[in-house]
Short mmCIF file of C-alpha atoms and ligand atoms in Angstrom, two decimals:
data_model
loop_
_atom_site.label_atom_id
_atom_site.label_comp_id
_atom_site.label_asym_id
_atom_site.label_seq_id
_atom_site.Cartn_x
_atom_site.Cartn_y
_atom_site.Cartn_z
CA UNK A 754 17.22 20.50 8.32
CA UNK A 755 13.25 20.05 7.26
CA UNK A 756 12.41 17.45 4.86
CA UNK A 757 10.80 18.45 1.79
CA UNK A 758 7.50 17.75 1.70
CA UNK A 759 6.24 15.17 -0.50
CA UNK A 760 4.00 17.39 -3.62
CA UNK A 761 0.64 15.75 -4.48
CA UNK A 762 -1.25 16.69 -7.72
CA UNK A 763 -4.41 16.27 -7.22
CA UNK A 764 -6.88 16.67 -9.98
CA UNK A 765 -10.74 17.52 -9.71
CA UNK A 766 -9.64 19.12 -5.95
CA UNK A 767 -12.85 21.24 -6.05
CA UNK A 768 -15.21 18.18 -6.01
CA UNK A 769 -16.80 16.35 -3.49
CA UNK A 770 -14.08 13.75 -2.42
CA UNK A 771 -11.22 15.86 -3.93
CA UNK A 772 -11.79 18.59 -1.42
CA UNK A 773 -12.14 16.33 1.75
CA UNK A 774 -9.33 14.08 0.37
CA UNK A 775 -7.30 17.57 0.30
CA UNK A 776 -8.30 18.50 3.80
CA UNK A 777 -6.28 14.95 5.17
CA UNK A 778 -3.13 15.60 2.97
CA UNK A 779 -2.58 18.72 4.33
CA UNK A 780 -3.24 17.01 8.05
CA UNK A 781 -0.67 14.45 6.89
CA UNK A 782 1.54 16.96 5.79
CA UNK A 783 1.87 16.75 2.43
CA UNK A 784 2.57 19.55 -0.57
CA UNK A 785 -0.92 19.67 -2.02
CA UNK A 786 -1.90 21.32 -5.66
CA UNK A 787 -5.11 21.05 -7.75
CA UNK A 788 -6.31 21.71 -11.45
CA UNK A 789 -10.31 21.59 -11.47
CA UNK A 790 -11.89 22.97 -14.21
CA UNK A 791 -15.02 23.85 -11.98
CA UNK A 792 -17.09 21.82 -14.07
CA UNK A 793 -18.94 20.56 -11.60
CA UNK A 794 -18.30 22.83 -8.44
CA UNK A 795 -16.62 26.46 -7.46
CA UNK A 796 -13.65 27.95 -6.60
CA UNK A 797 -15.14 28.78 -3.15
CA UNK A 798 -14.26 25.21 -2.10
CA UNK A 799 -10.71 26.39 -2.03
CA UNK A 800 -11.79 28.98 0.44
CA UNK A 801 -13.50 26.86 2.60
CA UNK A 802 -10.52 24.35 2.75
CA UNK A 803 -8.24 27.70 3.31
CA UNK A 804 -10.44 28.05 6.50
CA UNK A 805 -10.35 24.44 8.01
CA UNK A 806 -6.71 23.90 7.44
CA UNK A 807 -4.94 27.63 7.25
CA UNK A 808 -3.67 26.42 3.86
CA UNK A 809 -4.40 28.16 0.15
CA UNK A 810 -4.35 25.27 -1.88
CA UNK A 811 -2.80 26.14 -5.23
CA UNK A 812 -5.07 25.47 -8.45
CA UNK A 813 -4.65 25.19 -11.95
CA UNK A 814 -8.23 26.10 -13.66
CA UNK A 815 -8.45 23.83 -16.55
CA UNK A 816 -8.86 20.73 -17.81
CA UNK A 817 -6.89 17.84 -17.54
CA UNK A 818 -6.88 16.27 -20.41
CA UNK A 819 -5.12 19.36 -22.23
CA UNK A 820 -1.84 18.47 -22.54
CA UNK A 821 -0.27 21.54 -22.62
CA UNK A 822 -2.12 22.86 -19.11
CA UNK A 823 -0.18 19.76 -17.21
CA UNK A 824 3.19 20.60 -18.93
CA UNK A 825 2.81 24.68 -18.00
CA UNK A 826 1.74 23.31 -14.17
CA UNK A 827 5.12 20.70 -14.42
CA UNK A 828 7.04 23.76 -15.32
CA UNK A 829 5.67 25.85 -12.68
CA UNK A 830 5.73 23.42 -9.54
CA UNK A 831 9.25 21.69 -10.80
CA UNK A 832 8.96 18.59 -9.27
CA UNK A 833 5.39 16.18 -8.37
CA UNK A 834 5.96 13.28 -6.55
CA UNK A 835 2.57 11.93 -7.13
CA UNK A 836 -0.80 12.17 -8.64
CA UNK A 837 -4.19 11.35 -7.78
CA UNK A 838 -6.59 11.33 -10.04
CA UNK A 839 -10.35 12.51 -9.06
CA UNK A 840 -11.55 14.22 -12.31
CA UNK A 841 -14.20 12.69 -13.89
CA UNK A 842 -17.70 12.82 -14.45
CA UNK A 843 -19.56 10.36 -12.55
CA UNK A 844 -23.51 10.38 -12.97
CA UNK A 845 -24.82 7.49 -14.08
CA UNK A 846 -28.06 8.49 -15.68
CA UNK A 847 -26.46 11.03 -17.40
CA UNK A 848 -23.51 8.73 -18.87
CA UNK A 849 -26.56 6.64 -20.21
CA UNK A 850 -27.75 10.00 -22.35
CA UNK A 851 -24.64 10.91 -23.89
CA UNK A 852 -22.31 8.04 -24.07
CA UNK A 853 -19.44 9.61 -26.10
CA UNK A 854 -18.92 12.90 -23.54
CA UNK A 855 -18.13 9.97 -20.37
CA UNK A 856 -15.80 8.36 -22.50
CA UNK A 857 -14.11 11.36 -24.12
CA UNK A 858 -13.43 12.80 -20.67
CA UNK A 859 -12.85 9.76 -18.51
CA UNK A 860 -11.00 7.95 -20.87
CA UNK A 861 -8.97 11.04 -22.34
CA UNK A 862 -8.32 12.99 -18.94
CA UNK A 863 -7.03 9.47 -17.61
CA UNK A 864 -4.88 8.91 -20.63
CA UNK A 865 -2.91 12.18 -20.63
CA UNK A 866 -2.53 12.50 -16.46
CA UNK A 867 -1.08 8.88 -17.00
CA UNK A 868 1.28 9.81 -19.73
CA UNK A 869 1.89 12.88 -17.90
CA UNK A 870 3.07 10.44 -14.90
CA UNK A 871 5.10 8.57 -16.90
CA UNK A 872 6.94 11.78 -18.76
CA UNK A 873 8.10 13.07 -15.50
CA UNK A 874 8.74 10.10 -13.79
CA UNK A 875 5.92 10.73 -11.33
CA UNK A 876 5.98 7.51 -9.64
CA UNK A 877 2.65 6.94 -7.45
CA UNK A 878 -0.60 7.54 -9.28
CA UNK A 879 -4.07 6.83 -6.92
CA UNK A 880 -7.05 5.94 -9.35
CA UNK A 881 -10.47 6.93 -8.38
CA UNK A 882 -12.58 3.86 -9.57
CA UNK A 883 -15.64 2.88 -8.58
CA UNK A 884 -18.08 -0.01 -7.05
CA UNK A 885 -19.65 0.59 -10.37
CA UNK A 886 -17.10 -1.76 -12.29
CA UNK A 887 -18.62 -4.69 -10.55
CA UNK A 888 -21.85 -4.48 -12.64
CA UNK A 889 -24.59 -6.54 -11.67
CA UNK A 890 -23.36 -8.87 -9.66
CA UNK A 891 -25.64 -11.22 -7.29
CA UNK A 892 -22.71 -12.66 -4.73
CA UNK A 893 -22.25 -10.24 -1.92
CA UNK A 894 -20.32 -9.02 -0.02
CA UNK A 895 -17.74 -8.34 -3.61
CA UNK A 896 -14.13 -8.08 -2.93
CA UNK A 897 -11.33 -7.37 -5.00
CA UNK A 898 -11.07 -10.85 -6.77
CA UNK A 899 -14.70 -10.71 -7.65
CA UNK A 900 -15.08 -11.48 -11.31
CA UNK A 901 -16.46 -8.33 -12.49
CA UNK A 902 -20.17 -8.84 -14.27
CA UNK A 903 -20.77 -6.35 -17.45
CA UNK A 904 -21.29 -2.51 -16.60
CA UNK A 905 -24.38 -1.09 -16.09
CA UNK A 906 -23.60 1.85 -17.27
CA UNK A 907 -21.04 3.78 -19.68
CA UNK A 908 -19.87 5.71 -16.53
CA UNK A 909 -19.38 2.36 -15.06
CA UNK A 910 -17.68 1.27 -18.50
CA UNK A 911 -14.89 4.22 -17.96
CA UNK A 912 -13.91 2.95 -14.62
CA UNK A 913 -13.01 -0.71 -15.78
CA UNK A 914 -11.67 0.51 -19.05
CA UNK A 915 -9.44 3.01 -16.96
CA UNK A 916 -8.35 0.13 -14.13
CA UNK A 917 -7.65 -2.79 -17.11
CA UNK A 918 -5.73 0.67 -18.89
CA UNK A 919 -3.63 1.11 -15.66
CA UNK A 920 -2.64 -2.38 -15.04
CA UNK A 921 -1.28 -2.75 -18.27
CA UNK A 922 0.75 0.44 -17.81
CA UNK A 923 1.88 -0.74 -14.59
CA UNK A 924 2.92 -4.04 -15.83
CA UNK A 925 4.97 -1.98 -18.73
CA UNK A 926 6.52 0.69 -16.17
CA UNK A 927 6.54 -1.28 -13.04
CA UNK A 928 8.47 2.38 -11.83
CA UNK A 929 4.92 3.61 -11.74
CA UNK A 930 3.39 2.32 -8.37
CA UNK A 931 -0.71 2.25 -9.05
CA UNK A 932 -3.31 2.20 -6.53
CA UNK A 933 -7.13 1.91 -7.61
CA UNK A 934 -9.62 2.45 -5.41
CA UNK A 935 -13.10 1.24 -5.95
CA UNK A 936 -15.13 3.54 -4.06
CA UNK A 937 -18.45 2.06 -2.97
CA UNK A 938 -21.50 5.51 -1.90
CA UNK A 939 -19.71 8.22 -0.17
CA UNK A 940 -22.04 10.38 2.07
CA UNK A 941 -21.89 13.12 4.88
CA UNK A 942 -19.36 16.06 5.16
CA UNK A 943 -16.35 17.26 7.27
CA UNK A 944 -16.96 17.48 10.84
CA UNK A 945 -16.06 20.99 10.91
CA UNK A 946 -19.56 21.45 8.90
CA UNK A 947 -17.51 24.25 6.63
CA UNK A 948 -17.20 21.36 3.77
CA UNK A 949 -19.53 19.01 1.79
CA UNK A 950 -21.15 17.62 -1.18
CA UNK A 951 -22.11 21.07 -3.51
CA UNK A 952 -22.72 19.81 -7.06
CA UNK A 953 -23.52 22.41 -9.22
CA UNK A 954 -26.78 21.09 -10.43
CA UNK A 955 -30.03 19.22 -8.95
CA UNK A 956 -28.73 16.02 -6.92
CA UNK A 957 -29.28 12.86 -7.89
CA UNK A 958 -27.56 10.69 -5.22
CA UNK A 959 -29.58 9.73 -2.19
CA UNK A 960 -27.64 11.53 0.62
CA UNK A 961 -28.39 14.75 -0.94
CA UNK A 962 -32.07 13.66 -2.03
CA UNK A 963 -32.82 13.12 2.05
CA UNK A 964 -31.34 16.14 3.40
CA UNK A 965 -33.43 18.10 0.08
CA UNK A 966 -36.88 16.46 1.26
CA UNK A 967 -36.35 16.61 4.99
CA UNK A 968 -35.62 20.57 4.41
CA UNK A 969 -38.74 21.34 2.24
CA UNK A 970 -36.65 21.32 -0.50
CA UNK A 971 -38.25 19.08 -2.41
CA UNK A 972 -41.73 17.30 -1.85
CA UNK A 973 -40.35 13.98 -0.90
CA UNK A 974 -37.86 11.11 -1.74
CA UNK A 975 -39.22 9.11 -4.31
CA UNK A 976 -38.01 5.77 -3.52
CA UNK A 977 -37.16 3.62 -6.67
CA UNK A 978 -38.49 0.68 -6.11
CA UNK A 979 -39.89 -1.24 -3.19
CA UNK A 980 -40.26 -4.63 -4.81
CA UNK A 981 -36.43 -5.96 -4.49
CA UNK A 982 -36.04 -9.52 -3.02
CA UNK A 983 -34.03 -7.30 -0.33
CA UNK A 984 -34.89 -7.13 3.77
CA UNK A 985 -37.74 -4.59 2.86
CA UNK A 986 -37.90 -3.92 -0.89
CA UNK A 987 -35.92 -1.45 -1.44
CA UNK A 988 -32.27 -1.87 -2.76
CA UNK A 989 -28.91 -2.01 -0.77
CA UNK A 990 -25.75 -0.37 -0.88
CA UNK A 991 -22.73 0.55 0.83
CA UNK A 992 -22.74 4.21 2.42
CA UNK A 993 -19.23 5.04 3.63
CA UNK A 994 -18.55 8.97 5.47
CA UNK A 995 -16.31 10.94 2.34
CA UNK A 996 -13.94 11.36 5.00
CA UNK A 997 -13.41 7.92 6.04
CA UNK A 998 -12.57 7.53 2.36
CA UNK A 999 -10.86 11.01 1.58
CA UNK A 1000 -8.08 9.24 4.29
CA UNK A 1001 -7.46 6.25 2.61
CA UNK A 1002 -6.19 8.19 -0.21
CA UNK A 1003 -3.44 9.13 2.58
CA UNK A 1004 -2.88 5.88 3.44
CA UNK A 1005 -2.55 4.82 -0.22
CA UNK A 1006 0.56 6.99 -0.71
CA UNK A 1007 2.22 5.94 2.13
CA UNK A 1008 1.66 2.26 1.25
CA UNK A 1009 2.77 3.67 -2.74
CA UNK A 1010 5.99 4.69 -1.33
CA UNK A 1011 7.17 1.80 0.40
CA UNK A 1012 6.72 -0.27 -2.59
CA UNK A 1013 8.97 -1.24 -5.39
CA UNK A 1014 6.73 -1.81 -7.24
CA UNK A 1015 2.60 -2.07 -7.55
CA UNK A 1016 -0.70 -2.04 -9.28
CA UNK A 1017 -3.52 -2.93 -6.27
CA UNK A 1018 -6.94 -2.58 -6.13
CA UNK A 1019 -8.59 -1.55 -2.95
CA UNK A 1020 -12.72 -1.40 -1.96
CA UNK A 1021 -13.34 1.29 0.17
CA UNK A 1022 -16.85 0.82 1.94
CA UNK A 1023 -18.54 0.21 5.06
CA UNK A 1024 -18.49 -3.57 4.62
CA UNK A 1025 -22.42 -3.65 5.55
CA UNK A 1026 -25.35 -3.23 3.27
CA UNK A 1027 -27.88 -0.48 3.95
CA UNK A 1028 -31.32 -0.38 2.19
CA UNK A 1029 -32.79 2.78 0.98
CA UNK A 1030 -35.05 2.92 4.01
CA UNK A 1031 -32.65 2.42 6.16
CA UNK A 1032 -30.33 5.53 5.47
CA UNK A 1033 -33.90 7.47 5.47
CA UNK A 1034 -34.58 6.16 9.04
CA UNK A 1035 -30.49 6.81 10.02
CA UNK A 1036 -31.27 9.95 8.91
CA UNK A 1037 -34.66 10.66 10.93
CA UNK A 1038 -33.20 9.05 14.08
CA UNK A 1039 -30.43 11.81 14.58
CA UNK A 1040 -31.99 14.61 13.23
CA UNK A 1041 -35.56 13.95 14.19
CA UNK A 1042 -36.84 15.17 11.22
CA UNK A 1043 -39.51 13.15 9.42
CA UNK A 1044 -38.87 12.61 5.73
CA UNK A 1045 -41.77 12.23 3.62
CA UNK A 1046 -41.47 9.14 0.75
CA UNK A 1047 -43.38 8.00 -1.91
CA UNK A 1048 -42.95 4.81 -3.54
CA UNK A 1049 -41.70 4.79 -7.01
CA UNK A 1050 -40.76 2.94 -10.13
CA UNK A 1051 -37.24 0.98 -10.55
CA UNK A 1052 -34.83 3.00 -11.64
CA UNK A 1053 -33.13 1.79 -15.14
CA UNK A 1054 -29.75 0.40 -14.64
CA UNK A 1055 -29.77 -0.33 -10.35
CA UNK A 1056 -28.63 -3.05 -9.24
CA UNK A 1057 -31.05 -4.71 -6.11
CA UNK A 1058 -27.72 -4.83 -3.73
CA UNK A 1059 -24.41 -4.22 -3.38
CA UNK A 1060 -21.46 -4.01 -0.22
CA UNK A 1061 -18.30 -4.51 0.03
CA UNK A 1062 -15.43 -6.64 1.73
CA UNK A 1063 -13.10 -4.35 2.98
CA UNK A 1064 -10.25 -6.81 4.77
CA UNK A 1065 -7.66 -6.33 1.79
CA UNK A 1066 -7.93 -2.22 2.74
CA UNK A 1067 -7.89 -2.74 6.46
CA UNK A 1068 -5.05 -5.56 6.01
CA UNK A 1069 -2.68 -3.88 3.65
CA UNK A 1070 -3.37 -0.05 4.07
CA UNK A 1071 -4.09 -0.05 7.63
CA UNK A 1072 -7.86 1.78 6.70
CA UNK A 1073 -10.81 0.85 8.66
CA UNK A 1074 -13.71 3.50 8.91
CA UNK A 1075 -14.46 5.64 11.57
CA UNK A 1076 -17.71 6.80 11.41
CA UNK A 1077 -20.88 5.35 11.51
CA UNK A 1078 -23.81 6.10 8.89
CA UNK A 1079 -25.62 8.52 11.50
CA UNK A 1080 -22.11 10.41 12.21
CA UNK A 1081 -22.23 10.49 8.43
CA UNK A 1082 -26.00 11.52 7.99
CA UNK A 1083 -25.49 14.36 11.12
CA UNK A 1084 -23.00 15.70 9.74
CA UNK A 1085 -24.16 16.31 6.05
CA UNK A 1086 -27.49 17.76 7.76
CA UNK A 1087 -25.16 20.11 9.85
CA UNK A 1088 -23.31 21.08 6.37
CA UNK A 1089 -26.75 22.03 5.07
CA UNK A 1090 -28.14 24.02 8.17
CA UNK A 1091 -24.49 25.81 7.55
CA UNK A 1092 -25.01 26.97 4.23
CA UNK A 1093 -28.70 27.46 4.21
CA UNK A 1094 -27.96 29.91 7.00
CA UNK A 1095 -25.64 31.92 4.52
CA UNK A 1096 -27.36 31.39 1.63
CA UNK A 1097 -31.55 30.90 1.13
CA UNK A 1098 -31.91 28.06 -1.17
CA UNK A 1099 -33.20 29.22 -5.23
CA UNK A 1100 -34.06 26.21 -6.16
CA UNK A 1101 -38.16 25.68 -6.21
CA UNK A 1102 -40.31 23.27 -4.72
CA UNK A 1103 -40.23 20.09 -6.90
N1 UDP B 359 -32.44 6.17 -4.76
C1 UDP B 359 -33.79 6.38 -4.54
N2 UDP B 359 -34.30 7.62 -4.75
C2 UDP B 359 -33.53 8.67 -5.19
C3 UDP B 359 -32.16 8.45 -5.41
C4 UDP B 359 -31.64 7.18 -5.18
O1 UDP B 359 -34.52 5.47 -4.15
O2 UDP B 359 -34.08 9.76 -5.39
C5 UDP B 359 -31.88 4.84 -4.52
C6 UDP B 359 -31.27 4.22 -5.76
O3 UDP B 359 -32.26 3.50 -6.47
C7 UDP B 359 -30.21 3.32 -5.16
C8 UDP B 359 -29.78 4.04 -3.87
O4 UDP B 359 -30.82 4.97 -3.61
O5 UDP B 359 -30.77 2.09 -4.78
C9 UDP B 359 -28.49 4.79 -4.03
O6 UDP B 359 -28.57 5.59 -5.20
P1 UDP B 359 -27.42 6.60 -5.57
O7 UDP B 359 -27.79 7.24 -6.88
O8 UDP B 359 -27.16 7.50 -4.42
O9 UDP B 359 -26.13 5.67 -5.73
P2 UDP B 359 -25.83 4.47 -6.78
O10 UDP B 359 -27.08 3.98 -7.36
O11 UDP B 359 -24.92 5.06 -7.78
O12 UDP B 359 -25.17 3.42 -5.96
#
């Protein structure tokens, strides 16, 4: 007789670690659905997951924190047997301009998928958090113990408001087994270069910045800052492939499901510390493209550096990434050359 598969929700499926984090529960074998309210991407992402995996992902359009959407999808699929929660918004600048919109939808969206849980006796929730909750903090490499230093930002505010929100949950309903993972820079794109980072409007993460200069896209990366007390001036961080940390989210159920009960926190990054030169020059080194820089001002809110200690990951969930950050860099410049070759970029020379 077949097993039943095990039925993920997953919500914000369309986005950038959604949709990769899709593509390894269907390799693992799981049940997957989706609601996305394409807020931030398009309904082709389905398609293109349709043609790595043969699978048509089913998704709710809408958004999660309406109450009534999650009780017409309950109703539909019958039974969930977990959730894990991507949608959010999640730039930082833009948190900064209009404070009450990040904490509206972070905070809302997270409170009704968590009561939803609860309802239906949904019994492993995975929390997308962020290295963001450790604020400004000066002793590296952070792990999970790390006292957390003040936010930087309001987006940063949501994610420790939504992991001090879930542990006291979890302490109430210890039925509900809670993983958080603090995700530290996700770059690159599936291997099969039919999948990758597609935000709806103008970048602002670094990854994407490169592979924009290096194709003309833009004049340059404007560096912020080269006047850090870092290796060469310019600050660190901790680039990790999406995939590498699309899997863990695997590995999280399966470690859910064994447990009676649980509320962990997990980092999920490289472990080393990578300045902003140093992804441009990753970048050069496999593509052999030359990317033009110019030296700017500090951005407000960066921290100089930040990486991770992985062990408690590696230890407890078995995760330890598999690609480098030039396998990661390759591969989001073969994503590009994909879709440039389908599709002429609009966007103007900045
Ligand atoms: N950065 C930069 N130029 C850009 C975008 C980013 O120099 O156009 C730097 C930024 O100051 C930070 C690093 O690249 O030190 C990573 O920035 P990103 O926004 O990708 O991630 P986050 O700051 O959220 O970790």
């Amino acid at each position: 007789m077949n097993k039943r598969k095990q039925k993920i929700l997953v919500t914000g499926g369309a986005g950038y670690i959604g949709s990769h984090a899709i593509i390894e529960l269907i390799d693992a074998e799981y049940d997957v659905i989706s609601i996305d309210n394409f807020s931030n991407s398009t309904k082709d992402t389905f398609t293109r997951i349709k043609k790595i995996t043969g699978v048509s992902v089913r998704n709710y359009v809408g958004d999660v924190a309406d109450v009534a959407l999650l009780e017409r999808v309950f109703k539909k699929e019958k039974h969930i047997d977990g959730i894990i929660h991507f949608a959010a918004l999640k730039s930082v600048p833009e948190s900064v301009a209009d404070p009450i919109r990040y904490y509206e939808n972070n905070i809302g969206s997270l409170f009704s998928i968590i009561s939803f849980a609860k309802k239906h006796n949904i019994t492993q929730f995975v929390f997308s958090s962020s290295a963001a909750v450790y604020g400004d903090i000066t002793k590296l490499p952070v792990n999970e113990k790390t006292p957390l230093a003040p936010p930087a930002s309001p987006y940063g505010a949501t994610k420790v408001m939504g992991e001090m929100m879930l542990r006291d949950i979890a302490h109430a309903s210890p039925e509900l087994k809670i993983a958080m993972l603090r995700y530290f820079n996700p770059i690159g794109a599936h291997t099969s270069g039919m999948l990758g980072e597609l935000p709806l409007g103008a970048p602002a993460n670094l990854a994407p910045i490169i592979i924009e200069a290096a194709s003309s896209v833009r004049k340059n990366v404007t560096i912020f800052g080269n006047n850090y007390s870092t290796r060469d001036g310019t600050c660190i961080r901790d680039y990790i492939h999406v995939s590498d940390i699309a899997r863990a989210h695997v590995d999280a159920l399966r470690f859910l499901q064994k447990q009676k009960n649980c509320c962990e926190i997990f980092n999920l990054g490289s472990g080393k510390g990578v300045t902003v030169l140093e992804l441009i020059q990753a970048f050069e080194k496999v593509t052999e493209i030359v990317v033009p820089v110019t030296i700017g001002k500090r951005r407000a809110g960066d921290m100089a550096a930040i990486y991770s200690d992985c062990r408690k990951a590696k230890k407890m969930l078995g995760w330890v990434p598999r690609f480098s950050i030039q396998e990661a860099m390759q591969s989001a410049w073969q994503w590009h050359l994909n879709l440039v070759s389908k599709k002429p970029s609009k966007r103007a020379l900045k």
